[in-house]
PDB file of C-alpha atoms in Angstrom:
ATOM      1  CA  UNK A   1      27.217  51.307 -20.371  1.00  0.00           C
ATOM      2  CA  UNK A   2      24.749  54.200 -18.919  1.00  0.00           C
ATOM      3  CA  UNK A   3      21.616  52.190 -16.529  1.00  0.00           C
ATOM      4  CA  UNK A   4      18.599  54.169 -14.331  1.00  0.00           C
ATOM      5  CA  UNK A   5      16.283  52.266 -12.641  1.00  0.00           C
ATOM      6  CA  UNK A   6      13.186  53.338 -10.342  1.00  0.00           C
ATOM      7  CA  UNK A   7      13.362  50.914  -7.370  1.00  0.00           C
ATOM      8  CA  UNK A   8       9.800  51.674  -4.919  1.00  0.00           C
ATOM      9  CA  UNK A   9      10.545  50.440  -1.008  1.00  0.00           C
ATOM     10  CA  UNK A  10       9.220  46.208  -1.500  1.00  0.00           C
ATOM     11  CA  UNK A  11      12.346  46.418  -3.889  1.00  0.00           C
ATOM     12  CA  UNK A  12      10.541  46.316  -7.855  1.00  0.00           C
ATOM     13  CA  UNK A  13      11.816  47.869 -10.784  1.00  0.00           C
ATOM     14  CA  UNK A  14       8.839  50.053 -11.780  1.00  0.00           C
ATOM     15  CA  UNK A  15      11.034  51.809 -14.704  1.00  0.00           C
ATOM     16  CA  UNK A  16      14.474  50.879 -16.336  1.00  0.00           C
ATOM     17  CA  UNK A  17      16.312  52.359 -19.537  1.00  0.00           C
ATOM     18  CA  UNK A  18      19.953  51.545 -21.371  1.00  0.00           C
ATOM     19  CA  UNK A  19      21.464  53.830 -22.802  1.00  0.00           C
ATOM     20  CA  UNK A  20      25.338  52.351 -24.594  1.00  0.00           C
ATOM     21  CA  UNK A  21      27.600  55.544 -25.257  1.00  0.00           C
ATOM     22  CA  UNK A  22      31.063  54.737 -27.402  1.00  0.00           C
ATOM     23  CA  UNK A  23      34.303  56.691 -27.308  1.00  0.00           C
ATOM     24  CA  UNK A  24      37.086  56.806 -29.633  1.00  0.00           C
ATOM     25  CA  UNK A  25      40.505  58.586 -29.235  1.00  0.00           C
ATOM     26  CA  UNK A  26      43.692  57.933 -32.395  1.00  0.00           C
ATOM     27  CA  UNK A  27      46.572  58.622 -33.057  1.00  0.00           C
ATOM     28  CA  UNK A  28      47.394  57.820 -36.367  1.00  0.00           C
ATOM     29  CA  UNK A  29      49.351  59.629 -39.594  1.00  0.00           C
ATOM     30  CA  UNK A  30      47.317  59.644 -42.308  1.00  0.00           C
ATOM     31  CA  UNK A  31      43.479  58.353 -43.139  1.00  0.00           C
ATOM     32  CA  UNK A  32      43.206  55.258 -42.030  1.00  0.00           C
ATOM     33  CA  UNK A  33      39.860  53.176 -42.050  1.00  0.00           C
ATOM     34  CA  UNK A  34      38.810  52.337 -39.390  1.00  0.00           C
ATOM     35  CA  UNK A  35      36.032  49.308 -38.665  1.00  0.00           C
ATOM     36  CA  UNK A  36      34.148  48.045 -36.147  1.00  0.00           C
ATOM     37  CA  UNK A  37      32.131  45.952 -34.844  1.00  0.00           C
ATOM     38  CA  UNK A  38      29.271  45.140 -33.086  1.00  0.00           C
ATOM     39  CA  UNK A  39      26.761  42.520 -32.293  1.00  0.00           C
ATOM     40  CA  UNK A  40      24.063  43.208 -34.377  1.00  0.00           C
ATOM     41  CA  UNK A  41      20.926  40.870 -34.409  1.00  0.00           C
ATOM     42  CA  UNK A  42      20.687  41.118 -38.216  1.00  0.00           C
ATOM     43  CA  UNK A  43      24.389  40.176 -38.008  1.00  0.00           C
ATOM     44  CA  UNK A  44      23.358  36.364 -36.504  1.00  0.00           C
ATOM     45  CA  UNK A  45      25.158  34.399 -38.463  1.00  0.00           C
ATOM     46  CA  UNK A  46      27.727  36.064 -40.546  1.00  0.00           C
ATOM     47  CA  UNK A  47      30.558  36.241 -38.565  1.00  0.00           C
ATOM     48  CA  UNK A  48      33.965  35.820 -39.666  1.00  0.00           C
ATOM     49  CA  UNK A  49      36.562  34.025 -38.150  1.00  0.00           C
ATOM     50  CA  UNK A  50      40.280  34.837 -38.643  1.00  0.00           C
ATOM     51  CA  UNK A  51      42.704  32.518 -39.367  1.00  0.00           C
ATOM     52  CA  UNK A  52      45.059  34.008 -36.668  1.00  0.00           C
ATOM     53  CA  UNK A  53      42.897  32.909 -33.748  1.00  0.00           C
ATOM     54  CA  UNK A  54      42.651  29.390 -32.626  1.00  0.00           C
ATOM     55  CA  UNK A  55      39.902  29.314 -31.151  1.00  0.00           C
ATOM     56  CA  UNK A  56      37.176  31.129 -32.751  1.00  0.00           C
ATOM     57  CA  UNK A  57      35.489  33.934 -31.194  1.00  0.00           C
ATOM     58  CA  UNK A  58      31.555  33.486 -30.723  1.00  0.00           C
ATOM     59  CA  UNK A  59      28.970  35.597 -29.515  1.00  0.00           C
ATOM     60  CA  UNK A  60      26.436  34.793 -27.563  1.00  0.00           C
ATOM     61  CA  UNK A  61      24.603  37.550 -26.710  1.00  0.00           C
ATOM     62  CA  UNK A  62      22.639  39.540 -29.765  1.00  0.00           C
ATOM     63  CA  UNK A  63      21.189  42.999 -29.598  1.00  0.00           C
ATOM     64  CA  UNK A  64      19.248  44.940 -31.333  1.00  0.00           C
ATOM     65  CA  UNK A  65      19.384  48.833 -31.680  1.00  0.00           C
ATOM     66  CA  UNK A  66      17.167  51.949 -30.920  1.00  0.00           C
ATOM     67  CA  UNK A  67      17.819  54.843 -31.331  1.00  0.00           C
ATOM     68  CA  UNK A  68      20.864  55.321 -33.012  1.00  0.00           C
ATOM     69  CA  UNK A  69      22.426  58.714 -32.890  1.00  0.00           C
ATOM     70  CA  UNK A  70      26.685  58.755 -35.022  1.00  0.00           C
ATOM     71  CA  UNK A  71      28.799  60.674 -34.503  1.00  0.00           C
ATOM     72  CA  UNK A  72      29.528  63.102 -38.469  1.00  0.00           C
ATOM     73  CA  UNK A  73      32.419  60.825 -39.170  1.00  0.00           C
ATOM     74  CA  UNK A  74      30.905  57.528 -39.331  1.00  0.00           C
ATOM     75  CA  UNK A  75      29.779  56.313 -43.229  1.00  0.00           C
ATOM     76  CA  UNK A  76      26.279  56.106 -42.261  1.00  0.00           C
ATOM     77  CA  UNK A  77      25.765  54.345 -45.668  1.00  0.00           C
ATOM     78  CA  UNK A  78      27.301  51.113 -44.970  1.00  0.00           C
ATOM     79  CA  UNK A  79      26.176  50.681 -41.064  1.00  0.00           C
ATOM     80  CA  UNK A  80      22.770  50.694 -42.881  1.00  0.00           C
ATOM     81  CA  UNK A  81      24.257  48.220 -45.907  1.00  0.00           C
ATOM     82  CA  UNK A  82      26.714  46.180 -44.052  1.00  0.00           C
ATOM     83  CA  UNK A  83      26.336  46.849 -39.857  1.00  0.00           C
ATOM     84  CA  UNK A  84      29.522  47.835 -39.235  1.00  0.00           C
ATOM     85  CA  UNK A  85      30.646  51.090 -37.955  1.00  0.00           C
ATOM     86  CA  UNK A  86      33.699  52.502 -40.157  1.00  0.00           C
ATOM     87  CA  UNK A  87      34.772  56.119 -40.092  1.00  0.00           C
ATOM     88  CA  UNK A  88      38.079  57.731 -40.484  1.00  0.00           C
ATOM     89  CA  UNK A  89      38.960  59.357 -37.445  1.00  0.00           C
ATOM     90  CA  UNK A  90      40.438  61.995 -36.466  1.00  0.00           C
ATOM     91  CA  UNK A  91      43.895  62.515 -35.289  1.00  0.00           C
ATOM     92  CA  UNK A  92      44.828  63.330 -30.686  1.00  0.00           C
ATOM     93  CA  UNK A  93      41.001  64.039 -30.831  1.00  0.00           C
ATOM     94  CA  UNK A  94      38.346  62.495 -28.044  1.00  0.00           C
ATOM     95  CA  UNK A  95      35.379  61.577 -29.483  1.00  0.00           C
ATOM     96  CA  UNK A  96      32.175  60.252 -29.149  1.00  0.00           C
ATOM     97  CA  UNK A  97      31.372  57.624 -32.024  1.00  0.00           C
ATOM     98  CA  UNK A  98      27.713  56.445 -31.641  1.00  0.00           C
ATOM     99  CA  UNK A  99      25.440  56.128 -28.525  1.00  0.00           C
ATOM    100  CA  UNK A 100      22.399  53.892 -29.414  1.00  0.00           C
ATOM    101  CA  UNK A 101      19.999  52.426 -26.440  1.00  0.00           C
ATOM    102  CA  UNK A 102      19.232  49.059 -25.706  1.00  0.00           C
ATOM    103  CA  UNK A 103      16.478  46.954 -23.671  1.00  0.00           C
ATOM    104  CA  UNK A 104      17.601  45.354 -20.882  1.00  0.00           C
ATOM    105  CA  UNK A 105      16.726  42.103 -20.128  1.00  0.00           C
ATOM    106  CA  UNK A 106      13.439  41.062 -18.184  1.00  0.00           C
ATOM    107  CA  UNK A 107      13.137  38.712 -15.562  1.00  0.00           C
ATOM    108  CA  UNK A 108      16.822  39.440 -14.077  1.00  0.00           C
ATOM    109  CA  UNK A 109      18.557  39.852 -10.573  1.00  0.00           C
ATOM    110  CA  UNK A 110      18.960  42.765 -10.117  1.00  0.00           C
ATOM    111  CA  UNK A 111      22.625  43.702 -10.299  1.00  0.00           C
ATOM    112  CA  UNK A 112      22.930  45.744  -6.879  1.00  0.00           C
ATOM    113  CA  UNK A 113      20.014  45.767  -3.708  1.00  0.00           C
ATOM    114  CA  UNK A 114      20.895  49.039  -1.891  1.00  0.00           C
ATOM    115  CA  UNK A 115      18.088  49.427   1.111  1.00  0.00           C
ATOM    116  CA  UNK A 116      18.316  52.683   3.067  1.00  0.00           C
ATOM    117  CA  UNK A 117      16.008  53.181   7.129  1.00  0.00           C
ATOM    118  CA  UNK A 118      16.457  56.203   8.902  1.00  0.00           C
ATOM    119  CA  UNK A 119      15.235  55.935  12.780  1.00  0.00           C
ATOM    120  CA  UNK A 120      14.128  59.114  14.313  1.00  0.00           C
ATOM    121  CA  UNK A 121      14.201  59.053  18.352  1.00  0.00           C
ATOM    122  CA  UNK A 122      13.913  62.318  19.618  1.00  0.00           C
ATOM    123  CA  UNK A 123      17.349  64.420  19.174  1.00  0.00           C
ATOM    124  CA  UNK A 124      18.817  61.229  17.987  1.00  0.00           C
ATOM    125  CA  UNK A 125      19.227  60.114  14.063  1.00  0.00           C
ATOM    126  CA  UNK A 126      20.257  56.962  12.582  1.00  0.00           C
ATOM    127  CA  UNK A 127      20.874  56.555   8.672  1.00  0.00           C
ATOM    128  CA  UNK A 128      21.331  52.661   8.014  1.00  0.00           C
ATOM    129  CA  UNK A 129      22.026  51.851   4.288  1.00  0.00           C
ATOM    130  CA  UNK A 130      22.911  48.571   2.967  1.00  0.00           C
ATOM    131  CA  UNK A 131      23.845  47.318   0.167  1.00  0.00           C
ATOM    132  CA  UNK A 132      24.010  44.115  -1.407  1.00  0.00           C
ATOM    133  CA  UNK A 133      25.822  42.793  -4.899  1.00  0.00           C
ATOM    134  CA  UNK A 134      24.433  40.045  -6.795  1.00  0.00           C
ATOM    135  CA  UNK A 135      27.317  37.347  -8.220  1.00  0.00           C
ATOM    136  CA  UNK A 136      26.273  34.389 -10.546  1.00  0.00           C
ATOM    137  CA  UNK A 137      27.368  31.779 -12.132  1.00  0.00           C
ATOM    138  CA  UNK A 138      28.197  32.193 -15.860  1.00  0.00           C
ATOM    139  CA  UNK A 139      29.667  29.024 -18.430  1.00  0.00           C
ATOM    140  CA  UNK A 140      31.518  29.401 -21.095  1.00  0.00           C
ATOM    141  CA  UNK A 141      30.181  28.258 -24.399  1.00  0.00           C
ATOM    142  CA  UNK A 142      30.829  24.401 -25.366  1.00  0.00           C
ATOM    143  CA  UNK A 143      32.275  24.014 -21.855  1.00  0.00           C
ATOM    144  CA  UNK A 144      31.027  22.512 -18.465  1.00  0.00           C
ATOM    145  CA  UNK A 145      33.348  25.324 -16.170  1.00  0.00           C
ATOM    146  CA  UNK A 146      31.494  27.575 -14.743  1.00  0.00           C
ATOM    147  CA  UNK A 147      32.421  31.171 -13.845  1.00  0.00           C
ATOM    148  CA  UNK A 148      32.093  33.259 -11.262  1.00  0.00           C
ATOM    149  CA  UNK A 149      31.399  36.282 -12.387  1.00  0.00           C
ATOM    150  CA  UNK A 150      30.601  40.260 -10.514  1.00  0.00           C
ATOM    151  CA  UNK A 151      28.520  42.111 -12.107  1.00  0.00           C
ATOM    152  CA  UNK A 152      29.474  46.021 -10.466  1.00  0.00           C
ATOM    153  CA  UNK A 153      32.257  47.469  -8.700  1.00  0.00           C
ATOM    154  CA  UNK A 154      33.810  50.542  -7.295  1.00  0.00           C
ATOM    155  CA  UNK A 155      30.187  51.123  -6.159  1.00  0.00           C
ATOM    156  CA  UNK A 156      28.419  55.503  -5.435  1.00  0.00           C
ATOM    157  CA  UNK A 157      25.377  55.766  -3.489  1.00  0.00           C
ATOM    158  CA  UNK A 158      24.974  59.081  -2.519  1.00  0.00           C
ATOM    159  CA  UNK A 159      22.601  59.850   0.386  1.00  0.00           C
ATOM    160  CA  UNK A 160      21.064  63.501   0.598  1.00  0.00           C
ATOM    161  CA  UNK A 161      21.020  65.235   3.750  1.00  0.00           C
ATOM    162  CA  UNK A 162      18.877  68.271   4.048  1.00  0.00           C
ATOM    163  CA  UNK A 163      21.473  71.280   4.471  1.00  0.00           C
ATOM    164  CA  UNK A 164      21.344  71.645   8.521  1.00  0.00           C
ATOM    165  CA  UNK A 165      22.535  68.408   9.088  1.00  0.00           C
ATOM    166  CA  UNK A 166      25.616  69.613   6.830  1.00  0.00           C
ATOM    167  CA  UNK A 167      27.619  71.368   9.905  1.00  0.00           C
ATOM    168  CA  UNK A 168      27.629  67.692  11.796  1.00  0.00           C
ATOM    169  CA  UNK A 169      29.805  66.007   8.896  1.00  0.00           C
ATOM    170  CA  UNK A 170      32.728  68.585   8.580  1.00  0.00           C
ATOM    171  CA  UNK A 171      35.201  69.447  11.094  1.00  0.00           C
ATOM    172  CA  UNK A 172      37.758  71.878  10.729  1.00  0.00           C
ATOM    173  CA  UNK A 173      41.569  71.242  10.102  1.00  0.00           C
ATOM    174  CA  UNK A 174      44.534  73.038   9.912  1.00  0.00           C
ATOM    175  CA  UNK A 175      44.258  73.847   6.019  1.00  0.00           C
ATOM    176  CA  UNK A 176      40.267  75.387   5.467  1.00  0.00           C
ATOM    177  CA  UNK A 177      37.183  72.393   6.798  1.00  0.00           C
ATOM    178  CA  UNK A 178      37.343  68.645   5.619  1.00  0.00           C
ATOM    179  CA  UNK A 179      34.821  65.700   5.682  1.00  0.00           C
ATOM    180  CA  UNK A 180      34.301  63.448   8.737  1.00  0.00           C
ATOM    181  CA  UNK A 181      35.773  60.595   7.180  1.00  0.00           C
ATOM    182  CA  UNK A 182      34.017  56.830   8.615  1.00  0.00           C
ATOM    183  CA  UNK A 183      35.718  54.235  10.517  1.00  0.00           C
ATOM    184  CA  UNK A 184      35.592  50.965   9.186  1.00  0.00           C
ATOM    185  CA  UNK A 185      34.155  48.433  11.613  1.00  0.00           C
ATOM    186  CA  UNK A 186      34.133  44.876  11.349  1.00  0.00           C
ATOM    187  CA  UNK A 187      31.615  42.763  12.273  1.00  0.00           C
ATOM    188  CA  UNK A 188      32.373  39.250  14.762  1.00  0.00           C
ATOM    189  CA  UNK A 189      35.662  41.487  15.630  1.00  0.00           C
ATOM    190  CA  UNK A 190      35.562  43.045  19.372  1.00  0.00           C
ATOM    191  CA  UNK A 191      38.519  44.734  21.112  1.00  0.00           C
ATOM    192  CA  UNK A 192      39.855  44.177  24.162  1.00  0.00           C
ATOM    193  CA  UNK A 193      36.924  41.436  24.683  1.00  0.00           C
ATOM    194  CA  UNK A 194      38.499  40.021  28.580  1.00  0.00           C
ATOM    195  CA  UNK A 195      39.030  43.132  29.740  1.00  0.00           C
ATOM    196  CA  UNK A 196      35.223  44.802  28.441  1.00  0.00           C
ATOM    197  CA  UNK A 197      33.390  41.222  30.604  1.00  0.00           C
ATOM    198  CA  UNK A 198      35.162  41.927  33.227  1.00  0.00           C
ATOM    199  CA  UNK A 199      34.635  45.606  33.803  1.00  0.00           C
ATOM    200  CA  UNK A 200      37.769  46.803  33.477  1.00  0.00           C
ATOM    201  CA  UNK A 201      36.524  48.687  29.638  1.00  0.00           C
ATOM    202  CA  UNK A 202      34.595  51.532  29.669  1.00  0.00           C
ATOM    203  CA  UNK A 203      32.506  50.466  26.814  1.00  0.00           C
ATOM    204  CA  UNK A 204      33.316  53.391  23.510  1.00  0.00           C
ATOM    205  CA  UNK A 205      30.176  55.294  22.249  1.00  0.00           C
ATOM    206  CA  UNK A 206      29.599  55.148  18.378  1.00  0.00           C
ATOM    207  CA  UNK A 207      31.211  57.220  16.010  1.00  0.00           C
ATOM    208  CA  UNK A 208      30.046  59.141  13.488  1.00  0.00           C
ATOM    209  CA  UNK A 209      29.849  57.173  10.471  1.00  0.00           C
ATOM    210  CA  UNK A 210      30.955  52.912  10.727  1.00  0.00           C
ATOM    211  CA  UNK A 211      31.039  51.039   7.548  1.00  0.00           C
ATOM    212  CA  UNK A 212      31.832  47.228   7.228  1.00  0.00           C
ATOM    213  CA  UNK A 213      33.374  47.642   4.340  1.00  0.00           C
ATOM    214  CA  UNK A 214      34.628  51.116   2.077  1.00  0.00           C
ATOM    215  CA  UNK A 215      34.451  54.262   3.063  1.00  0.00           C
ATOM    216  CA  UNK A 216      31.982  56.773   3.725  1.00  0.00           C
ATOM    217  CA  UNK A 217      32.109  60.556   4.285  1.00  0.00           C
ATOM    218  CA  UNK A 218      29.934  63.554   3.401  1.00  0.00           C
ATOM    219  CA  UNK A 219      30.102  65.326  -0.303  1.00  0.00           C
ATOM    220  CA  UNK A 220      29.819  68.771   0.009  1.00  0.00           C
ATOM    221  CA  UNK A 221      29.467  69.378  -4.169  1.00  0.00           C
ATOM    222  CA  UNK A 222      26.630  66.948  -4.370  1.00  0.00           C
ATOM    223  CA  UNK A 223      25.168  67.445  -1.108  1.00  0.00           C
ATOM    224  CA  UNK A 224      24.853  63.918  -0.103  1.00  0.00           C
ATOM    225  CA  UNK A 225      27.063  61.059   2.153  1.00  0.00           C
TER     226      UNK A 225
END
């Protein structure tokens, strides 16, 4: 699934688009036929339940496909008639079966909220990035149990920086030049608090990059943090 959205400084989505791509890698002998059923809205009410399924699998979300593009091995006629993707996959080849557009649901809470702030005071520059992931409760059909789901994980945020700042986040190492890595500072945890109150330990200056969770560093490929 690929999703792109333009969010203004107030947090409102001005434009969004979503695309789904399906890939297949098969190691087969002969020429078997592969059938893939999708939650096409035209198939609503035509679900088939197999006998070995103890509990039938219900589809709660039906979607409408737009701008469909198929691989040359897909039988397009059978898809128009039965709404089933049918093809004979080549052996040992990674192919893209199809790609299509879907319309994202409206009036939904954004799964990821990112706010960035840059402060410039003389020769000091502070960049602060806050990320918040929204978790929601999902209730299974026919039951009263709710499941707490997190819509996105393994998040990567890229903050582009000017070319003149690149040397600040690079350091010389034994085998060339590397990026400066961040240090984790957990909120609410202060080391040697008693000594700091008595003045026995001097306050250390803040590091170049600090994170509350995860890690941060400069990636030269993207010219960004």
